[in-house]
Short mmCIF file of C-alpha atoms and ligand atoms in Angstrom, two decimals:
data_model
loop_
_atom_site.label_atom_id
_atom_site.label_comp_id
_atom_site.label_asym_id
_atom_site.label_seq_id
_atom_site.Cartn_x
_atom_site.Cartn_y
_atom_site.Cartn_z
CA MET A 1253 -35.21 -11.38 17.64
CA LEU A 1254 -33.40 -11.66 14.15
CA ARG A 1255 -31.93 -8.38 13.47
CA LEU A 1256 -32.79 -7.11 10.24
CA HIS A 1257 -29.93 -4.68 10.03
CA TYR A 1258 -26.01 -5.70 11.32
CA HIS A 1259 -25.45 -2.97 13.70
CA ASN A 1260 -21.88 -2.20 12.41
CA GLU A 1261 -21.52 -2.34 9.03
CA LYS A 1262 -17.77 -1.26 9.80
CA LEU A 1263 -17.23 -4.96 12.02
CA ARG A 1264 -18.93 -7.34 9.32
CA TRP A 1265 -15.84 -5.07 6.83
CA ILE A 1266 -13.10 -5.50 8.78
CA PHE A 1267 -13.72 -9.52 9.86
CA GLN A 1268 -14.82 -10.10 5.69
CA ARG A 1269 -11.35 -9.27 5.40
CA VAL A 1270 -9.40 -10.81 8.69
CA THR A 1271 -11.38 -13.64 8.35
CA GLY A 1272 -9.92 -13.64 4.27
CA LEU A 1273 -6.23 -13.10 5.48
CA GLN A 1274 -6.42 -16.58 8.17
CA LEU A 1275 -8.02 -18.18 5.65
CA LEU A 1276 -5.20 -17.60 3.40
CA LEU A 1277 -3.06 -18.25 6.31
CA CYS A 1278 -4.39 -21.64 7.32
CA ALA A 1279 -4.70 -22.52 3.55
CA GLY A 1280 -0.97 -22.28 3.74
CA ILE A 1281 -0.59 -24.37 6.43
CA HIS A 1282 -3.39 -27.27 5.58
CA ILE A 1283 -1.01 -27.52 2.20
CA TRP A 1284 2.34 -27.48 3.67
CA VAL A 1285 1.72 -29.57 5.75
CA PHE A 1286 -0.56 -32.12 3.12
CA PHE A 1287 2.37 -31.39 0.48
CA PHE A 1288 5.87 -31.15 2.62
CA ILE A 1289 5.40 -33.07 5.57
CA LEU A 1290 3.19 -35.57 5.60
CA GLU A 1291 4.00 -39.13 3.75
CA ARG A 1292 2.54 -39.62 0.64
CA PRO A 1293 -0.21 -40.70 -0.69
CA LEU A 1294 -2.02 -40.08 2.17
CA SER A 1295 -4.13 -42.71 4.11
CA TYR A 1296 -7.14 -42.79 6.55
CA GLU A 1297 -4.63 -43.88 9.16
CA THR A 1298 -1.79 -41.02 7.52
CA ILE A 1299 -4.86 -38.13 8.00
CA HIS A 1300 -6.00 -39.88 11.93
CA ALA A 1301 -2.95 -39.78 13.22
CA VAL A 1302 -3.21 -35.90 11.81
CA LEU A 1303 -6.56 -35.08 13.64
CA SER A 1304 -6.26 -37.57 16.66
CA HIS A 1305 -3.78 -34.50 17.56
CA PRO A 1306 -5.83 -31.87 20.20
CA VAL A 1307 -3.91 -28.75 18.21
CA TRP A 1308 -4.30 -30.01 14.39
CA LEU A 1309 -8.28 -31.41 15.31
CA VAL A 1310 -8.41 -27.21 16.85
CA PHE A 1311 -6.93 -26.01 13.35
CA TYR A 1312 -9.05 -28.14 11.95
CA SER A 1313 -12.27 -27.23 13.51
CA VAL A 1314 -11.36 -22.78 13.11
CA PHE A 1315 -10.71 -23.00 9.31
CA LEU A 1316 -13.83 -24.49 9.08
CA PHE A 1317 -16.01 -21.97 11.06
CA LEU A 1318 -13.56 -19.52 9.97
CA GLY A 1319 -14.83 -20.75 5.83
CA ILE A 1320 -18.28 -21.22 6.95
CA TYR A 1321 -18.06 -17.29 8.75
CA HIS A 1322 -16.82 -15.83 5.57
CA GLY A 1323 -18.53 -17.37 3.01
CA PHE A 1324 -21.54 -17.16 4.14
CA SER A 1325 -21.09 -13.40 5.66
CA GLY A 1326 -19.77 -12.98 1.78
CA LEU A 1327 -23.41 -14.25 0.67
CA TRP A 1328 -25.11 -12.53 2.80
CA THR A 1329 -22.63 -9.41 0.64
CA VAL A 1330 -23.70 -10.23 -2.86
CA LEU A 1331 -27.17 -11.43 -1.97
CA THR A 1332 -27.81 -7.77 -0.59
CA ASP A 1333 -26.12 -5.80 -3.52
CA ARG A 1334 -29.16 -4.82 -5.29
CA ASN A 1335 -31.38 -3.95 -1.70
CA PRO A 1336 -33.89 -6.13 -1.51
CA SER A 1337 -36.88 -6.05 0.12
CA ASN A 1338 -37.59 -6.65 4.33
CA THR A 1339 -38.81 -9.83 3.47
CA VAL A 1340 -36.44 -11.31 1.01
CA LYS A 1341 -33.44 -10.28 3.71
CA ARG A 1342 -35.13 -11.24 6.97
CA THR A 1343 -35.66 -14.92 4.27
CA LEU A 1344 -32.24 -14.90 3.08
CA LYS A 1345 -31.46 -14.07 6.80
CA ILE A 1346 -32.97 -17.32 8.34
CA ILE A 1347 -31.58 -19.33 5.36
CA LEU A 1348 -28.00 -18.04 4.62
CA ILE A 1349 -26.90 -18.42 9.24
CA SER A 1350 -28.85 -22.12 9.35
CA LEU A 1351 -27.53 -23.28 6.50
CA GLY A 1352 -24.28 -21.86 8.30
CA ALA A 1353 -24.81 -24.02 10.96
CA ILE A 1354 -25.15 -27.71 8.84
CA PHE A 1355 -23.07 -27.05 7.86
CA MET A 1356 -20.94 -26.21 11.21
CA VAL A 1357 -21.91 -29.71 12.79
CA LEU A 1358 -21.16 -31.42 9.38
CA GLY A 1359 -18.26 -30.53 9.68
CA GLU A 1360 -17.32 -30.74 13.38
CA TRP A 1361 -18.79 -33.83 13.30
CA ASN A 1362 -16.24 -34.93 10.21
CA LEU A 1363 -13.60 -34.25 12.08
CA ILE A 1364 -14.23 -35.62 15.31
CA MET A 1365 -15.63 -39.54 13.45
CA LEU A 1366 -11.88 -39.34 12.37
CA SER A 1367 -10.12 -37.93 15.28
CA VAL A 1368 -10.66 -41.09 17.57
CA MET B 1198 -2.56 20.30 -39.54
CA LYS B 1199 -2.77 17.74 -42.28
CA GLU B 1200 -6.63 16.32 -42.42
CA LYS B 1201 -7.80 12.83 -43.21
CA ILE B 1202 -11.10 10.89 -43.05
CA TYR B 1203 -11.77 9.26 -39.09
CA LYS B 1204 -14.77 6.79 -38.48
CA ILE B 1205 -16.66 6.85 -36.03
CA ALA B 1206 -19.94 5.36 -34.93
CA VAL B 1207 -22.15 6.87 -32.24
CA PHE B 1208 -24.62 4.88 -30.23
CA ARG B 1209 -27.72 6.94 -31.39
CA PHE B 1210 -31.46 5.90 -29.66
CA ASP B 1211 -34.82 8.80 -28.76
CA PRO B 1212 -36.84 6.43 -25.93
CA LEU B 1213 -40.13 8.04 -27.52
CA LYS B 1214 -39.99 6.18 -31.16
CA ASP B 1215 -36.98 3.96 -31.08
CA THR B 1216 -38.07 0.26 -29.45
CA ALA B 1217 -34.15 -0.61 -30.01
CA HIS B 1218 -30.33 2.01 -30.64
CA ARG B 1219 -28.52 1.52 -32.23
CA PHE B 1220 -24.74 2.64 -33.88
CA ASP B 1221 -24.19 5.53 -36.83
CA HIS B 1222 -21.75 5.38 -38.91
CA TYR B 1223 -19.82 9.04 -39.99
CA THR B 1224 -16.91 9.41 -41.71
CA VAL B 1225 -15.69 12.88 -40.66
CA PRO B 1226 -12.44 15.21 -41.47
CA ALA B 1227 -10.79 15.95 -39.08
CA SER B 1228 -6.76 16.34 -37.74
CA LYS B 1229 -5.00 14.27 -35.74
CA ALA B 1230 -5.06 17.05 -32.74
CA ASN B 1231 -9.11 16.56 -32.71
CA THR B 1232 -10.78 15.89 -30.54
CA VAL B 1233 -14.19 13.20 -30.25
CA LEU B 1234 -16.12 16.25 -29.40
CA ASP B 1235 -14.86 17.95 -32.76
CA ALA B 1236 -16.01 15.32 -34.08
CA LEU B 1237 -20.07 14.61 -32.58
CA ILE B 1238 -20.66 19.10 -33.59
CA TYR B 1239 -19.12 18.09 -36.90
CA ILE B 1240 -22.25 15.18 -37.22
CA ARG B 1241 -24.80 17.80 -35.87
CA ASP B 1242 -23.57 20.42 -37.38
CA TYR B 1243 -22.66 19.11 -40.90
CA ILE B 1244 -24.84 15.19 -41.94
CA ASP B 1245 -26.90 14.85 -38.85
CA GLY B 1246 -28.47 17.86 -37.17
CA THR B 1247 -30.65 15.43 -34.78
CA LEU B 1248 -28.39 13.81 -33.07
CA ALA B 1249 -28.38 14.68 -28.96
CA PHE B 1250 -25.08 15.27 -26.52
CA ARG B 1251 -24.42 17.80 -23.63
CA ALA B 1252 -20.86 19.39 -24.02
CA SER B 1253 -20.61 23.14 -23.27
CA CYS B 1254 -17.18 24.09 -22.04
CA ARG B 1255 -14.70 22.41 -24.44
CA GLN B 1256 -12.40 21.88 -21.82
CA GLY B 1257 -12.21 19.36 -20.08
CA ARG B 1258 -13.67 22.01 -16.97
CA CYS B 1259 -17.97 22.24 -17.20
CA GLY B 1260 -18.26 18.38 -16.85
CA SER B 1261 -20.62 17.84 -18.87
CA CYS B 1262 -19.07 15.90 -22.05
CA ALA B 1263 -18.35 12.39 -20.19
CA MET B 1264 -19.46 9.58 -21.84
CA HIS B 1265 -17.63 6.32 -23.01
CA ILE B 1266 -15.74 6.67 -25.94
CA ASN B 1267 -13.48 3.55 -27.22
CA GLY B 1268 -13.60 1.18 -24.55
CA ARG B 1269 -13.88 3.35 -21.69
CA TYR B 1270 -14.81 6.88 -20.02
CA GLY B 1271 -14.07 9.64 -20.76
CA LEU B 1272 -14.96 12.98 -21.64
CA ALA B 1273 -15.35 13.55 -25.79
CA CYS B 1274 -13.24 17.33 -25.26
CA GLU B 1275 -10.06 16.53 -24.16
CA VAL B 1276 -10.14 12.20 -25.62
CA ARG B 1277 -8.48 12.67 -29.50
CA LEU B 1278 -9.95 10.46 -32.62
CA VAL B 1279 -8.36 7.47 -32.99
CA PRO B 1280 -7.26 6.28 -36.26
CA GLY B 1281 -9.49 3.19 -37.74
CA GLN B 1282 -12.84 3.06 -35.91
CA ASN B 1283 -13.99 5.49 -33.23
CA ARG B 1284 -17.04 4.30 -30.90
CA VAL B 1285 -19.20 6.13 -28.16
CA ARG B 1286 -21.54 5.18 -26.62
CA PRO B 1287 -23.92 7.61 -23.47
CA LEU B 1288 -23.08 7.22 -19.70
CA GLY B 1289 -23.79 4.40 -18.08
CA GLN B 1290 -26.48 3.69 -15.55
CA MET B 1291 -28.72 6.50 -15.88
CA PRO B 1292 -32.06 6.45 -17.93
CA ILE B 1293 -31.44 7.44 -21.63
CA ILE B 1294 -33.40 10.66 -23.01
CA LYS B 1295 -31.83 10.95 -26.31
CA ASP B 1296 -28.43 9.72 -27.94
CA LEU B 1297 -26.05 10.55 -26.19
CA MET B 1298 -27.56 13.04 -23.52
CA VAL B 1299 -28.12 11.05 -19.77
CA ASP B 1300 -31.01 12.29 -16.94
CA MET B 1301 -28.66 12.34 -14.19
CA GLU B 1302 -31.83 13.16 -11.52
CA ARG B 1303 -30.79 10.49 -9.53
CA PHE B 1304 -27.42 11.05 -9.86
CA TRP B 1305 -28.40 14.34 -8.48
CA GLU B 1306 -29.88 13.08 -6.34
CA LYS B 1307 -27.48 11.34 -4.65
CA TYR B 1308 -24.63 14.62 -4.70
CA GLU B 1309 -27.79 16.11 -2.33
CA ALA B 1310 -28.14 13.77 -0.40
CA VAL B 1311 -24.36 13.85 1.14
CA LYS B 1312 -24.94 17.66 1.91
CA PRO B 1313 -22.54 18.94 0.12
CA TYR B 1314 -21.58 22.68 0.95
CA LEU B 1315 -19.60 23.76 3.98
CA VAL B 1316 -21.04 24.63 7.77
CA ARG B 1317 -18.89 26.18 9.98
CA LYS B 1318 -18.02 25.94 12.99
CA SER B 1319 -17.96 29.62 13.54
CA ASN B 1320 -18.05 32.33 10.89
CA GLU B 1321 -14.14 32.96 12.16
CA ALA B 1322 -13.18 29.34 10.90
CA ALA B 1323 -9.89 30.33 8.69
CA GLN B 1324 -8.44 27.83 6.80
CA THR B 1325 -4.88 26.63 6.82
CA TYR B 1326 -2.59 26.70 3.83
CA ALA B 1327 -1.88 23.42 5.02
CA ASN B 1328 -5.65 21.88 5.27
CA ARG B 1329 -6.33 23.60 1.94
CA ARG B 1330 -3.88 21.75 0.23
CA LYS B 1331 -5.01 18.32 1.83
CA ILE B 1332 -8.62 19.31 -0.02
CA GLU B 1333 -7.29 19.38 -3.00
CA LYS B 1334 -8.25 16.72 -5.26
CA THR B 1335 -11.06 16.65 -4.18
CA VAL B 1336 -11.79 20.27 -4.80
CA ASP B 1337 -10.77 18.76 -8.20
CA CYS B 1338 -14.16 16.52 -8.94
CA ILE B 1339 -16.14 18.58 -11.36
CA LEU B 1340 -19.25 16.53 -11.94
CA CYS B 1341 -19.17 14.42 -15.11
CA GLY B 1342 -20.81 11.37 -13.14
CA ALA B 1343 -18.66 9.28 -15.35
CA CYS B 1344 -17.88 7.35 -11.35
CA PHE B 1345 -21.06 7.19 -11.33
CA SER B 1346 -21.11 5.30 -14.01
CA ALA B 1347 -18.29 3.16 -14.14
CA CYS B 1348 -19.19 2.01 -11.06
CA MET B 1349 -21.61 -1.38 -10.75
CA MET B 1350 -22.87 -0.67 -7.21
CA THR B 1351 -24.67 2.48 -8.09
CA GLY B 1352 -26.78 1.06 -10.47
CA VAL B 1353 -28.30 -2.57 -7.94
CA ASN B 1354 -28.04 -0.71 -5.18
CA SER B 1355 -30.28 2.37 -5.21
CA GLY B 1356 -29.25 3.48 -1.96
CA PHE B 1357 -25.74 3.70 -2.80
CA HIS B 1358 -23.90 7.04 -2.85
CA GLY B 1359 -22.05 5.97 -5.44
CA PRO B 1360 -17.98 7.81 -5.46
CA ALA B 1361 -18.81 11.41 -6.77
CA ALA B 1362 -20.65 11.38 -3.43
CA PHE B 1363 -17.91 10.32 -1.67
CA VAL B 1364 -15.36 12.14 -2.84
CA VAL B 1365 -17.34 15.06 -1.82
CA MET B 1366 -18.26 14.19 1.24
CA ASN B 1367 -14.29 13.45 2.05
CA ARG B 1368 -14.17 16.93 1.08
CA PHE B 1369 -15.41 18.16 3.48
CA LEU B 1370 -14.69 15.16 6.21
CA LEU B 1371 -11.24 16.74 5.88
CA ASP B 1372 -11.73 20.11 5.97
CA ASP B 1373 -10.80 22.20 9.49
CA ARG B 1374 -13.40 24.21 9.45
CA ASP B 1375 -16.71 22.02 8.88
CA ALA B 1376 -19.33 21.57 11.68
CA LEU B 1377 -20.88 18.67 10.53
CA ARG B 1378 -18.81 15.65 10.58
CA ASP B 1379 -20.68 13.42 12.74
CA GLN B 1380 -24.24 14.02 11.38
CA ARG B 1381 -22.16 13.16 7.22
CA LEU B 1382 -20.55 10.13 8.53
CA GLU B 1383 -23.88 8.79 9.70
CA ILE B 1384 -26.05 9.59 6.34
CA VAL B 1385 -22.85 6.86 4.97
CA LYS B 1386 -22.13 4.27 7.63
CA GLY B 1387 -25.34 2.03 7.35
CA GLU B 1388 -26.05 -0.94 4.58
CA ASN B 1389 -26.36 0.88 1.44
CA GLY B 1390 -23.31 3.19 2.11
CA VAL B 1391 -19.58 3.22 1.85
CA PHE B 1392 -19.03 -0.02 3.57
CA ARG B 1393 -21.40 -1.61 0.11
CA CYS B 1394 -18.14 -0.78 -2.13
CA HIS B 1395 -16.60 -3.14 -3.33
CA SER B 1396 -13.52 -1.37 -4.04
CA MET B 1397 -13.54 -2.49 -7.92
CA TYR B 1398 -11.52 0.89 -8.53
CA ASN B 1399 -13.48 1.48 -11.74
CA CYS B 1400 -14.33 5.27 -10.33
CA ASN B 1401 -10.55 5.31 -11.33
CA GLU B 1402 -10.55 4.28 -13.60
CA ALA B 1403 -12.76 6.15 -15.11
CA CYS B 1404 -12.33 9.43 -13.64
CA PRO B 1405 -10.89 12.53 -16.26
CA LYS B 1406 -9.43 13.90 -12.54
CA ASN B 1407 -7.37 11.18 -11.93
CA ILE B 1408 -8.66 12.47 -8.16
CA LYS B 1409 -9.69 8.57 -7.06
CA PRO B 1410 -12.84 8.19 -6.12
CA ALA B 1411 -11.61 4.15 -4.08
CA GLU B 1412 -9.41 6.23 -1.83
CA ASN B 1413 -11.33 8.46 -0.94
CA ILE B 1414 -14.02 5.81 -0.01
CA LEU B 1415 -11.68 3.83 2.00
CA GLU B 1416 -10.87 7.18 3.41
CA ILE B 1417 -15.06 7.80 4.65
CA LYS B 1418 -14.70 3.83 5.98
CA LYS B 1419 -11.55 4.99 8.42
CA ASN B 1420 -13.35 8.00 9.29
CA ILE B 1421 -16.99 5.70 10.31
CA ASP B 1422 -16.45 3.87 14.77
C1 LIG C 1160 -8.22 -18.17 0.18
C2 LIG C 1160 -8.02 -15.91 1.73
C3 LIG C 1160 -9.19 -15.44 1.40
C4 LIG C 1160 -8.66 -14.38 1.36
C5 LIG C 1160 -7.62 -13.33 0.90
C6 LIG C 1160 -10.83 -14.55 1.09
C7 LIG C 1160 -11.05 -12.30 1.25
C8 LIG C 1160 -12.02 -11.63 1.15
C9 LIG C 1160 -12.17 -10.25 0.69
C10 LIG C 1160 -11.05 -9.17 0.80
C11 LIG C 1160 -13.44 -9.80 0.51
C12 LIG C 1160 -14.30 -8.53 0.44
C13 LIG C 1160 -14.55 -8.26 -1.16
C14 LIG C 1160 -15.29 -7.54 -1.14
O1 LIG C 1160 -15.73 -6.26 -0.67
O2 LIG C 1160 -15.82 -6.94 -2.53
C15 LIG C 1160 -14.43 -11.41 0.40
C16 LIG C 1160 -15.14 -11.98 -0.18
C17 LIG C 1160 -16.12 -13.03 -0.12
N1 LIG C 1160 -15.43 -14.25 0.55
FE1 LIG C 1160 -13.22 -14.83 0.17
N2 LIG C 1160 -11.36 -14.60 1.13
C18 LIG C 1160 -10.66 -15.81 0.74
C19 LIG C 1160 -11.59 -16.59 0.95
C20 LIG C 1160 -13.28 -17.23 0.87
C21 LIG C 1160 -13.81 -18.73 0.32
C22 LIG C 1160 -13.05 -19.97 0.77
C23 LIG C 1160 -14.63 -18.51 0.21
C24 LIG C 1160 -15.76 -19.46 0.42
C25 LIG C 1160 -15.86 -20.28 1.64
C26 LIG C 1160 -14.75 -17.00 0.06
C27 LIG C 1160 -16.11 -16.71 -0.56
C28 LIG C 1160 -16.25 -14.96 0.14
C29 LIG C 1160 -17.30 -14.90 -0.97
C30 LIG C 1160 -18.81 -14.83 -1.10
C31 LIG C 1160 -16.83 -12.87 -0.51
C32 LIG C 1160 -18.27 -11.70 -0.61
C33 LIG C 1160 -18.14 -11.22 -2.31
C34 LIG C 1160 -17.66 -9.62 -2.24
O3 LIG C 1160 -18.03 -9.49 -1.23
O4 LIG C 1160 -17.75 -10.23 -3.52
N3 LIG C 1160 -13.46 -16.16 -0.20
N4 LIG C 1160 -12.56 -12.41 0.29
S1 LIG C 1161 -17.21 20.62 -22.37
FE1 LIG C 1161 -16.63 21.05 -20.81
S2 LIG C 1161 -15.27 19.72 -19.95
FE2 LIG C 1161 -16.20 18.64 -21.56
#
């Protein structure tokens, strides 16, 4: 069953910061590649060429996962700041995890479609 | 010292009579050495005897006179009047009893919850000079409630202990003689404990003793496994 409380708040606290830093790094790489390496203006062919390389497909999949984990975990933090009732927390958790999963599937599907 | 006229707007609210708060404007003769507390005492003694506020030591030791003065929290007995307009409000995040006096019940409840006392490992447990130096800053806390009021979390999360309670907890975590380390950490490791702190640093800004509660909170976080 869905656990209401995280076993380890410290771990979640550290993950929020670690994924934040990783996002910063990923965003830096992404901006560097898209602004300074790739030929502009960007075209479908250029993006397709980047994503058809397995390293970049993995890079963007990881980037996507980090963004979704960090964003939804952060959202959970903000939305539980007022210490809501267990019913609210349970509902919230189901909604956030489902939305995160849907975003992940949609995002990954798009990445794969652009890579083939 | 030369006396001048100072202007001061004071928050007024009597829950038994008023439906909303207001600011009453007073003019007070004072010199540039006078504090906001001097002005409040003057108002109570010579202008309006119904003004309610707390104060005792008048020297920044007792912590009774903390309030919101000219845009930031501070001790009324330590903050001097400024030329032009002065403005005082009561501490935030706590119910108002009357005017500048608030009900600090919840603040004390949270303070008690962290076991603010030493439980010795043994009767012989002595403290080294070096260890005393380590807890020095935390011992300065006069429990005025300024950090509790400035914190954005204490007002919205009833389970959150607040900066002052965490400072006291860290004071005992740092103390070599204390036997309750694990029990103490157990109290604050949950979802509304130290990890609920968003590191907004309002407590550091508010503390009149410059204790830096946010740094103490970080130290507690490090101690939790
Ligand atoms: C650019 C790199 C990023 C860094 C370095 C970063 C860092 C952080 C840190 C340190 C926290 C914890 C703050 C706290 O406990 O109060 C946090 C919280 C949060 N982050 Fe990020 N973040 C980044 C990107 C993002 C992105 C792209 C999103 C949106 C998808 C996001 C959404 C959130 C949310 C919703 C929170 C919770 C807010 C809170 O706890 O106050 N962050 N982030
Ligand atoms: S009156 Fe004691 S701290 Fe101000």
